[in-house]
PDB file of C-alpha atoms in Angstrom:
ATOM      1  CA  MET E  99      -7.126  -2.706  25.818  1.00 65.00           C
ATOM      2  CA  SER E 100      -3.924  -3.465  27.747  1.00 66.00           C
ATOM      3  CA  ASP E 101      -5.284  -6.825  28.937  1.00 74.00           C
ATOM      4  CA  SER E 102      -6.820  -7.858  25.609  1.00 79.00           C
ATOM      5  CA  THR E 103      -5.592 -10.759  23.493  1.00 90.00           C
ATOM      6  CA  PRO E 104      -3.140  -9.703  20.742  1.00 93.00           C
ATOM      7  CA  GLN E 105      -4.230 -10.464  17.172  1.00 96.00           C
ATOM      8  CA  PRO E 106      -1.945 -11.763  14.385  1.00 96.00           C
ATOM      9  CA  THR E 107      -3.291  -9.382  11.719  1.00 97.00           C
ATOM     10  CA  PRO E 108      -4.764  -5.873  11.813  1.00 98.00           C
ATOM     11  CA  MET E 109      -7.916  -6.950   9.979  1.00 97.00           C
ATOM     12  CA  LEU E 110      -9.776 -10.205   9.456  1.00 96.00           C
ATOM     13  CA  ALA E 111      -9.136 -11.778   6.063  1.00 94.00           C
ATOM     14  CA  ASN E 112     -11.905 -11.090   3.528  1.00 86.00           C
ATOM     15  CA  LEU E 113     -13.615  -8.588   5.847  1.00 90.00           C
ATOM     16  CA  LYS E 114     -15.882  -6.188   3.928  1.00 90.00           C
ATOM     17  CA  LEU E 115     -16.891  -3.100   5.899  1.00 92.00           C
ATOM     18  CA  THR E 116     -20.018  -1.196   4.865  1.00 91.00           C
ATOM     19  CA  GLU E 117     -21.694   2.043   5.894  1.00 89.00           C
ATOM     20  CA  ASN E 118     -25.006   0.727   7.254  1.00 83.00           C
ATOM     21  CA  GLU E 119     -24.833  -2.652   8.920  1.00 78.00           C
ATOM     22  CA  THR E 120     -25.094  -2.134  12.692  1.00 78.00           C
ATOM     23  CA  THR E 121     -26.059   0.602  15.142  1.00 90.00           C
ATOM     24  CA  SER E 122     -24.062   3.807  15.534  1.00 92.00           C
ATOM     25  CA  VAL E 123     -21.376   4.017  18.210  1.00 93.00           C
ATOM     26  CA  PRO E 124     -22.431   5.921  21.363  1.00 93.00           C
ATOM     27  CA  ASP E 125     -19.466   8.326  21.181  1.00 95.00           C
ATOM     28  CA  PRO E 126     -18.428   9.165  17.585  1.00 95.00           C
ATOM     29  CA  SER E 127     -15.867  11.724  18.819  1.00 96.00           C
ATOM     30  CA  PHE E 128     -13.962   9.007  20.682  1.00 97.00           C
ATOM     31  CA  TYR E 129     -13.923   6.856  17.531  1.00 97.00           C
ATOM     32  CA  ARG E 130     -12.546   9.776  15.527  1.00 97.00           C
ATOM     33  CA  SER E 131      -9.847  10.560  18.085  1.00 97.00           C
ATOM     34  CA  ILE E 132      -8.595   6.953  18.149  1.00 97.00           C
ATOM     35  CA  VAL E 133      -8.609   6.592  14.366  1.00 97.00           C
ATOM     36  CA  GLY E 134      -6.972  10.004  13.990  1.00 96.00           C
ATOM     37  CA  ALA E 135      -4.149   8.900  16.281  1.00 96.00           C
ATOM     38  CA  LEU E 136      -3.735   5.691  14.271  1.00 97.00           C
ATOM     39  CA  GLN E 137      -3.173   7.760  11.142  1.00 96.00           C
ATOM     40  CA  TYR E 138       0.054   9.128  12.626  1.00 96.00           C
ATOM     41  CA  LEU E 139       1.233   5.566  13.219  1.00 96.00           C
ATOM     42  CA  THR E 140       1.008   4.732   9.519  1.00 96.00           C
ATOM     43  CA  ILE E 141       3.951   7.094   8.944  1.00 95.00           C
ATOM     44  CA  THR E 142       6.286   4.341  10.198  1.00 95.00           C
ATOM     45  CA  ARG E 143       4.031   1.266  10.094  1.00 97.00           C
ATOM     46  CA  PRO E 144       3.025   0.369   6.522  1.00 98.00           C
ATOM     47  CA  ASP E 145       1.619  -2.932   7.779  1.00 98.00           C
ATOM     48  CA  VAL E 146      -1.416  -1.136   9.253  1.00 98.00           C
ATOM     49  CA  SER E 147      -1.889   1.393   6.435  1.00 98.00           C
ATOM     50  CA  PHE E 148      -4.707  -0.466   4.702  1.00 98.00           C
ATOM     51  CA  ALA E 149      -6.651  -1.239   7.876  1.00 98.00           C
ATOM     52  CA  VAL E 150      -6.356   2.334   9.174  1.00 98.00           C
ATOM     53  CA  ASN E 151      -7.318   3.798   5.798  1.00 97.00           C
ATOM     54  CA  LYS E 152     -10.388   1.579   5.772  1.00 97.00           C
ATOM     55  CA  VAL E 153     -11.708   2.585   9.194  1.00 97.00           C
ATOM     56  CA  CYS E 154     -10.978   6.255   8.367  1.00 97.00           C
ATOM     57  CA  GLN E 155     -13.601   6.081   5.631  1.00 95.00           C
ATOM     58  CA  TYR E 156     -16.382   5.829   8.229  1.00 95.00           C
ATOM     59  CA  MET E 157     -15.456   8.734  10.495  1.00 94.00           C
ATOM     60  CA  HIS E 158     -18.558  10.679   9.449  1.00 93.00           C
ATOM     61  CA  CYS E 159     -20.909   8.046  10.881  1.00 92.00           C
ATOM     62  CA  PRO E 160     -19.049   5.279  12.741  1.00 95.00           C
ATOM     63  CA  GLN E 161     -20.990   2.149  13.658  1.00 95.00           C
ATOM     64  CA  GLU E 162     -20.378  -0.754  15.997  1.00 95.00           C
ATOM     65  CA  HIS E 163     -18.805  -3.013  13.373  1.00 95.00           C
ATOM     66  CA  HIS E 164     -16.421  -0.188  12.446  1.00 96.00           C
ATOM     67  CA  TRP E 165     -15.416   0.170  16.092  1.00 97.00           C
ATOM     68  CA  LYS E 166     -14.900  -3.586  16.264  1.00 96.00           C
ATOM     69  CA  ALA E 167     -12.468  -3.287  13.341  1.00 97.00           C
ATOM     70  CA  VAL E 168     -10.619  -0.465  15.147  1.00 98.00           C
ATOM     71  CA  LYS E 169     -10.255  -2.625  18.263  1.00 97.00           C
ATOM     72  CA  ARG E 170      -8.791  -5.385  16.093  1.00 98.00           C
ATOM     73  CA  ILE E 171      -6.116  -2.943  14.890  1.00 98.00           C
ATOM     74  CA  LEU E 172      -5.327  -1.973  18.487  1.00 97.00           C
ATOM     75  CA  ARG E 173      -5.014  -5.636  19.509  1.00 97.00           C
ATOM     76  CA  TYR E 174      -2.676  -6.253  16.593  1.00 97.00           C
ATOM     77  CA  LEU E 175      -0.542  -3.280  17.635  1.00 97.00           C
ATOM     78  CA  GLN E 176      -0.431  -4.568  21.194  1.00 95.00           C
ATOM     79  CA  GLY E 177       1.191  -7.765  19.939  1.00 94.00           C
ATOM     80  CA  THR E 178       3.606  -5.902  17.654  1.00 95.00           C
ATOM     81  CA  ILE E 179       4.447  -2.962  19.908  1.00 92.00           C
ATOM     82  CA  HIS E 180       8.179  -3.536  19.405  1.00 92.00           C
ATOM     83  CA  HIS E 181       7.928  -3.714  15.616  1.00 94.00           C
ATOM     84  CA  GLY E 182       9.233  -0.903  13.471  1.00 93.00           C
ATOM     85  CA  LEU E 183      10.482   0.001  10.019  1.00 95.00           C
ATOM     86  CA  LEU E 184      14.008  -1.305   9.458  1.00 93.00           C
ATOM     87  CA  ILE E 185      16.396   0.969   7.549  1.00 92.00           C
ATOM     88  CA  GLN E 186      19.788  -0.506   6.691  1.00 90.00           C
ATOM     89  CA  LYS E 187      22.931   0.824   5.077  1.00 89.00           C
ATOM     90  CA  ASN E 188      22.794  -0.134   1.423  1.00 85.00           C
ATOM     91  CA  LYS E 189      25.191   0.438  -1.454  1.00 84.00           C
ATOM     92  CA  GLN E 190      22.479  -0.180  -4.042  1.00 86.00           C
ATOM     93  CA  LEU E 191      20.303   2.916  -4.546  1.00 90.00           C
ATOM     94  CA  ASN E 192      17.985   1.679  -7.281  1.00 94.00           C
ATOM     95  CA  LEU E 193      14.333   2.733  -7.094  1.00 97.00           C
ATOM     96  CA  ALA E 194      11.666   0.041  -7.382  1.00 98.00           C
ATOM     97  CA  GLY E 195       7.912   0.379  -6.989  1.00 98.00           C
ATOM     98  CA  PHE E 196       5.245  -2.265  -6.431  1.00 98.00           C
ATOM     99  CA  CYS E 197       1.605  -1.415  -7.108  1.00 98.00           C
ATOM    100  CA  ASP E 198      -1.706  -3.200  -6.825  1.00 97.00           C
ATOM    101  CA  SER E 199      -5.441  -2.566  -6.652  1.00 96.00           C
ATOM    102  CA  ASP E 200      -8.464  -4.379  -5.296  1.00 94.00           C
ATOM    103  CA  TRP E 201     -11.052  -3.822  -8.016  1.00 93.00           C
ATOM    104  CA  GLY E 202     -14.487  -2.622  -6.893  1.00 89.00           C
ATOM    105  CA  ASN E 203     -13.980  -3.902  -3.360  1.00 86.00           C
ATOM    106  CA  ASP E 204     -16.075  -1.216  -1.657  1.00 87.00           C
ATOM    107  CA  LYS E 205     -19.601  -2.608  -1.307  1.00 86.00           C
ATOM    108  CA  ASP E 206     -21.120   0.859  -0.870  1.00 87.00           C
ATOM    109  CA  ASP E 207     -19.868   2.610  -4.013  1.00 91.00           C
ATOM    110  CA  ARG E 208     -17.801  -0.081  -5.824  1.00 94.00           C
ATOM    111  CA  LYS E 209     -14.696   2.074  -5.920  1.00 94.00           C
ATOM    112  CA  SER E 210     -11.346   0.306  -5.894  1.00 94.00           C
ATOM    113  CA  THR E 211      -8.453   0.543  -3.462  1.00 96.00           C
ATOM    114  CA  SER E 212      -4.984   1.467  -4.739  1.00 96.00           C
ATOM    115  CA  GLY E 213      -1.801   0.575  -2.941  1.00 97.00           C
ATOM    116  CA  TYR E 214       1.860   0.976  -3.715  1.00 98.00           C
ATOM    117  CA  CYS E 215       5.260   0.913  -2.041  1.00 98.00           C
ATOM    118  CA  VAL E 216       8.605   2.286  -3.194  1.00 98.00           C
ATOM    119  CA  TYR E 217      12.027   0.906  -2.260  1.00 98.00           C
ATOM    120  CA  LEU E 218      15.399   2.631  -2.415  1.00 96.00           C
ATOM    121  CA  GLY E 219      17.734  -0.319  -2.576  1.00 94.00           C
ATOM    122  CA  SER E 220      16.319  -2.742  -0.011  1.00 93.00           C
ATOM    123  CA  ASN E 221      14.783  -0.013   2.160  1.00 96.00           C
ATOM    124  CA  LEU E 222      11.120   0.935   2.018  1.00 98.00           C
ATOM    125  CA  ILE E 223      10.873   4.724   1.751  1.00 97.00           C
ATOM    126  CA  SER E 224       7.339   5.471   0.544  1.00 98.00           C
ATOM    127  CA  TRP E 225       3.935   3.767   0.544  1.00 98.00           C
ATOM    128  CA  SER E 226       0.266   4.529   0.087  1.00 97.00           C
ATOM    129  CA  SER E 227      -3.107   2.865   0.584  1.00 97.00           C
ATOM    130  CA  ARG E 228      -6.213   4.779  -0.445  1.00 95.00           C
ATOM    131  CA  LYS E 229      -9.567   4.515  -2.158  1.00 95.00           C
ATOM    132  CA  GLN E 230      -9.610   5.587  -5.790  1.00 94.00           C
ATOM    133  CA  LYS E 231     -11.642   8.702  -6.609  1.00 91.00           C
ATOM    134  CA  PHE E 232     -13.485   7.160  -9.553  1.00 88.00           C
ATOM    135  CA  VAL E 233     -15.253   3.867 -10.222  1.00 92.00           C
ATOM    136  CA  SER E 234     -13.142   1.673 -12.495  1.00 89.00           C
ATOM    137  CA  ARG E 235     -14.911  -0.298 -15.197  1.00 88.00           C
ATOM    138  CA  SER E 236     -12.320  -3.074 -15.294  1.00 89.00           C
ATOM    139  CA  THR E 237      -9.469  -4.573 -13.315  1.00 91.00           C
ATOM    140  CA  THR E 238      -7.068  -3.201 -15.926  1.00 90.00           C
ATOM    141  CA  GLU E 239      -8.289   0.352 -15.350  1.00 90.00           C
ATOM    142  CA  ALA E 240      -8.011   0.005 -11.569  1.00 93.00           C
ATOM    143  CA  GLU E 241      -4.495  -1.429 -11.846  1.00 94.00           C
ATOM    144  CA  TYR E 242      -3.420   1.239 -14.324  1.00 92.00           C
ATOM    145  CA  ARG E 243      -4.485   3.997 -11.939  1.00 93.00           C
ATOM    146  CA  SER E 244      -2.202   2.384  -9.351  1.00 96.00           C
ATOM    147  CA  ILE E 245       0.662   2.365 -11.857  1.00 96.00           C
ATOM    148  CA  ALA E 246       0.110   6.089 -12.485  1.00 94.00           C
ATOM    149  CA  ASP E 247       0.129   6.797  -8.733  1.00 95.00           C
ATOM    150  CA  VAL E 248       3.406   5.020  -8.053  1.00 97.00           C
ATOM    151  CA  ALA E 249       4.983   6.445 -11.218  1.00 96.00           C
ATOM    152  CA  ALA E 250       4.224   9.995 -10.036  1.00 96.00           C
ATOM    153  CA  ASP E 251       5.755   9.256  -6.634  1.00 97.00           C
ATOM    154  CA  ILE E 252       8.859   7.685  -8.160  1.00 97.00           C
ATOM    155  CA  ILE E 253       9.388  10.635 -10.516  1.00 96.00           C
ATOM    156  CA  TRP E 254       9.273  13.001  -7.536  1.00 96.00           C
ATOM    157  CA  ILE E 255      11.697  10.859  -5.509  1.00 97.00           C
ATOM    158  CA  GLN E 256      14.015  10.640  -8.514  1.00 95.00           C
ATOM    159  CA  SER E 257      14.102  14.440  -8.785  1.00 94.00           C
ATOM    160  CA  LEU E 258      14.924  14.685  -5.079  1.00 95.00           C
ATOM    161  CA  LEU E 259      17.758  12.179  -5.452  1.00 94.00           C
ATOM    162  CA  SER E 260      19.098  14.172  -8.405  1.00 93.00           C
ATOM    163  CA  GLU E 261      19.318  17.281  -6.233  1.00 94.00           C
ATOM    164  CA  LEU E 262      21.278  15.216  -3.705  1.00 92.00           C
ATOM    165  CA  ARG E 263      23.696  14.138  -6.463  1.00 92.00           C
ATOM    166  CA  VAL E 264      22.707  10.486  -6.190  1.00 90.00           C
ATOM    167  CA  PRO E 265      23.613   8.608  -9.410  1.00 88.00           C
ATOM    168  CA  LYS E 266      20.554   7.869 -11.550  1.00 86.00           C
ATOM    169  CA  SER E 267      19.300   4.418 -12.464  1.00 91.00           C
ATOM    170  CA  LEU E 268      16.155   3.389 -14.323  1.00 95.00           C
ATOM    171  CA  PRO E 269      13.334   2.933 -11.770  1.00 97.00           C
ATOM    172  CA  ARG E 270      11.207  -0.187 -12.162  1.00 98.00           C
ATOM    173  CA  ILE E 271       7.507  -0.557 -11.427  1.00 98.00           C
ATOM    174  CA  TYR E 272       6.133  -4.037 -10.797  1.00 98.00           C
ATOM    175  CA  CYS E 273       2.462  -4.795 -11.497  1.00 97.00           C
ATOM    176  CA  ASP E 274       0.704  -8.177 -11.446  1.00 96.00           C
ATOM    177  CA  ASN E 275      -1.883  -7.254 -14.122  1.00 94.00           C
ATOM    178  CA  LEU E 276      -0.448  -8.200 -17.506  1.00 94.00           C
ATOM    179  CA  SER E 277      -3.010  -6.192 -19.488  1.00 90.00           C
ATOM    180  CA  ALA E 278      -2.118  -3.002 -17.615  1.00 90.00           C
ATOM    181  CA  VAL E 279       1.600  -3.639 -18.167  1.00 93.00           C
ATOM    182  CA  LEU E 280       1.121  -4.160 -21.916  1.00 90.00           C
ATOM    183  CA  ILE E 281      -0.891  -0.943 -22.254  1.00 88.00           C
ATOM    184  CA  THR E 282       2.044   1.101 -20.917  1.00 86.00           C
ATOM    185  CA  ALA E 283       4.032   0.274 -24.057  1.00 81.00           C
ATOM    186  CA  ASN E 284       1.128   0.426 -26.539  1.00 75.00           C
ATOM    187  CA  SER E 285       0.726   3.798 -28.262  1.00 61.00           C
ATOM    188  CA  VAL E 286      -2.726   2.960 -29.656  1.00 57.00           C
ATOM    189  CA  LEU E 287      -5.819   4.254 -27.836  1.00 56.00           C
ATOM    190  CA  HIS E 288      -8.874   2.001 -27.653  1.00 54.00           C
ATOM    191  CA  SER E 289     -12.449   2.715 -26.617  1.00 51.00           C
ATOM    192  CA  LYS E 290     -11.866   0.552 -23.538  1.00 56.00           C
ATOM    193  CA  THR E 291      -9.075   2.839 -22.339  1.00 54.00           C
ATOM    194  CA  LYS E 292     -10.595   6.229 -23.199  1.00 54.00           C
ATOM    195  CA  HIS E 293     -12.056   6.797 -19.708  1.00 53.00           C
ATOM    196  CA  PHE E 294      -8.619   6.800 -18.044  1.00 65.00           C
ATOM    197  CA  GLU E 295      -6.799   8.540 -20.870  1.00 70.00           C
ATOM    198  CA  LEU E 296      -4.882  11.053 -18.713  1.00 78.00           C
ATOM    199  CA  ASP E 297      -3.264   8.309 -16.639  1.00 80.00           C
ATOM    200  CA  LEU E 298      -2.546   6.449 -19.881  1.00 81.00           C
ATOM    201  CA  HIS E 299      -0.627   9.320 -21.449  1.00 83.00           C
ATOM    202  CA  PHE E 300       1.211  10.158 -18.230  1.00 89.00           C
ATOM    203  CA  VAL E 301       2.647   6.664 -17.775  1.00 90.00           C
ATOM    204  CA  ARG E 302       3.310   6.145 -21.479  1.00 89.00           C
ATOM    205  CA  ASP E 303       5.252   9.406 -21.661  1.00 91.00           C
ATOM    206  CA  LYS E 304       7.415   8.389 -18.706  1.00 92.00           C
ATOM    207  CA  VAL E 305       8.070   4.966 -20.248  1.00 92.00           C
ATOM    208  CA  LYS E 306       8.846   6.513 -23.647  1.00 92.00           C
ATOM    209  CA  GLN E 307      11.227   9.037 -22.062  1.00 93.00           C
ATOM    210  CA  ASN E 308      12.961   6.153 -20.279  1.00 93.00           C
ATOM    211  CA  GLU E 309      12.129   7.584 -16.849  1.00 94.00           C
ATOM    212  CA  VAL E 310      10.445   4.393 -15.610  1.00 96.00           C
ATOM    213  CA  ARG E 311      10.059   0.806 -16.726  1.00 96.00           C
ATOM    214  CA  VAL E 312       6.907  -1.212 -16.016  1.00 96.00           C
ATOM    215  CA  ILE E 313       7.367  -4.954 -15.503  1.00 97.00           C
ATOM    216  CA  HIS E 314       4.891  -7.777 -14.974  1.00 97.00           C
ATOM    217  CA  LEU E 315       5.180  -9.622 -11.670  1.00 96.00           C
ATOM    218  CA  PRO E 316       3.354 -12.834 -10.645  1.00 96.00           C
ATOM    219  CA  ALA E 317       0.614 -12.127  -8.099  1.00 93.00           C
ATOM    220  CA  GLU E 318       2.187 -14.310  -5.403  1.00 94.00           C
ATOM    221  CA  TYR E 319       5.160 -11.920  -5.239  1.00 96.00           C
ATOM    222  CA  GLN E 320       3.125  -8.706  -5.128  1.00 97.00           C
ATOM    223  CA  VAL E 321       4.028  -7.129  -1.786  1.00 97.00           C
ATOM    224  CA  ALA E 322       1.554  -4.281  -2.409  1.00 97.00           C
ATOM    225  CA  ASP E 323      -1.251  -6.778  -1.677  1.00 97.00           C
ATOM    226  CA  THR E 324      -0.779  -5.777   1.967  1.00 97.00           C
ATOM    227  CA  LEU E 325      -1.884  -2.244   1.072  1.00 98.00           C
ATOM    228  CA  THR E 326      -5.052  -3.123  -0.846  1.00 97.00           C
ATOM    229  CA  LYS E 327      -6.845  -5.908   1.010  1.00 96.00           C
ATOM    230  CA  PRO E 328      -6.962  -7.820   4.321  1.00 96.00           C
ATOM    231  CA  LEU E 329      -4.819 -10.953   4.147  1.00 96.00           C
ATOM    232  CA  ALA E 330      -4.689 -14.262   5.996  1.00 96.00           C
ATOM    233  CA  LYS E 331      -2.089 -14.609   8.753  1.00 96.00           C
ATOM    234  CA  GLN E 332       0.624 -16.510   6.856  1.00 96.00           C
ATOM    235  CA  HIS E 333       0.315 -14.362   3.747  1.00 96.00           C
ATOM    236  CA  PHE E 334       0.274 -11.149   5.774  1.00 97.00           C
ATOM    237  CA  HIS E 335       3.341 -12.037   7.861  1.00 97.00           C
ATOM    238  CA  HIS E 336       5.285 -12.978   4.728  1.00 97.00           C
ATOM    239  CA  PHE E 337       4.635  -9.611   3.106  1.00 97.00           C
ATOM    240  CA  ARG E 338       5.114  -7.726   6.371  1.00 97.00           C
ATOM    241  CA  ASN E 339       8.711  -8.944   6.363  1.00 95.00           C
ATOM    242  CA  LYS E 340       9.047  -7.756   2.760  1.00 96.00           C
ATOM    243  CA  LEU E 341       7.840  -4.324   3.909  1.00 97.00           C
ATOM    244  CA  MET E 342      10.833  -4.307   6.303  1.00 95.00           C
ATOM    245  CA  VAL E 343       8.589  -4.160   9.380  1.00 96.00           C
ATOM    246  CA  THR E 344      10.386  -6.219  12.005  1.00 93.00           C
ATOM    247  CA  THR E 345      11.856  -6.279  15.506  1.00 88.00           C
ATOM    248  CA  LEU E 346      15.485  -6.362  16.562  1.00 73.00           C
ATOM    249  CA  ASP E 347      14.736  -9.680  18.260  1.00 72.00           C
ATOM    250  CA  THR E 348      14.202 -11.327  14.859  1.00 62.00           C
ATOM    251  CA  MET E 349      17.579 -10.168  13.529  1.00 57.00           C
ATOM    252  CA  SER E 350      20.736 -12.111  14.278  1.00 48.00           C
ATOM    253  CA  LEU E 351      23.973 -10.237  14.933  1.00 41.00           C
ATOM    254  CA  ARG E 352      25.439 -11.756  11.802  1.00 39.00           C
ATOM    255  CA  GLU E 353      22.553 -10.486   9.639  1.00 50.00           C
ATOM    256  CA  ASP E 354      22.837  -7.047  11.233  1.00 49.00           C
ATOM    257  CA  VAL E 355      26.565  -6.824  10.555  1.00 42.00           C
ATOM    258  CA  LYS E 356      26.109  -8.153   7.016  1.00 47.00           C
ATOM    259  CA  GLY E 357      23.386  -5.610   6.290  1.00 49.00           C
ATOM    260  CA  ASN E 358      25.651  -2.782   7.437  1.00 45.00           C
ATOM    261  CA  GLY E 359      28.805  -4.031   5.818  1.00 42.00           C
TER     262      GLY E 359
END
């Protein structure tokens, strides 16, 4: 792969992988070893989290089109080998979470993908991209499950910060689904929300206890899109910068000094 052409994104936009589409790969163990190694990379590279999570779902029976998707990830990494997660000194230590879901995007079982990222000040400190365990009957349900996921992570981070004597501030969760946001503040249960009642009560309790605040965000500003679906080049690069994945070459000395001042 060292002589291959670098790719601008880890996955083709609008690509939908399925279980049975092409022939099986000749060496499934090799596929699993490569994908397993890529999982370690997602610890510091949130920009490949969605793509790696997707190809991990076919480890039990990898096929040629799955391997083709893995090679695309490797070509993307070849072109971004000097990229990394930027952590800067920051006086603001407010927690903010962004969450999103891609409703019923899996063509095999119609389960949704949840994604979220959590910032401490301007620094990205936690993120996740994974398939939901249950089939969601609406976009609101899928989005609400994502809100519950990021809320649980933020509550844990907040408790850790409390032990470190970091002053508390009200964490904010940003979601681009207005219906899901409105439900967080509505104490009335409806038949349409009964099937995700546990997540409902969990988030509502945290909002009521003033432990988190859920805010609507226009879809074009939803950075968690990167963690739920493959994006076109321009869109992906824009959100990659928001995820603080960059190189030192793209930072001017003035910006570096300002960020550490």
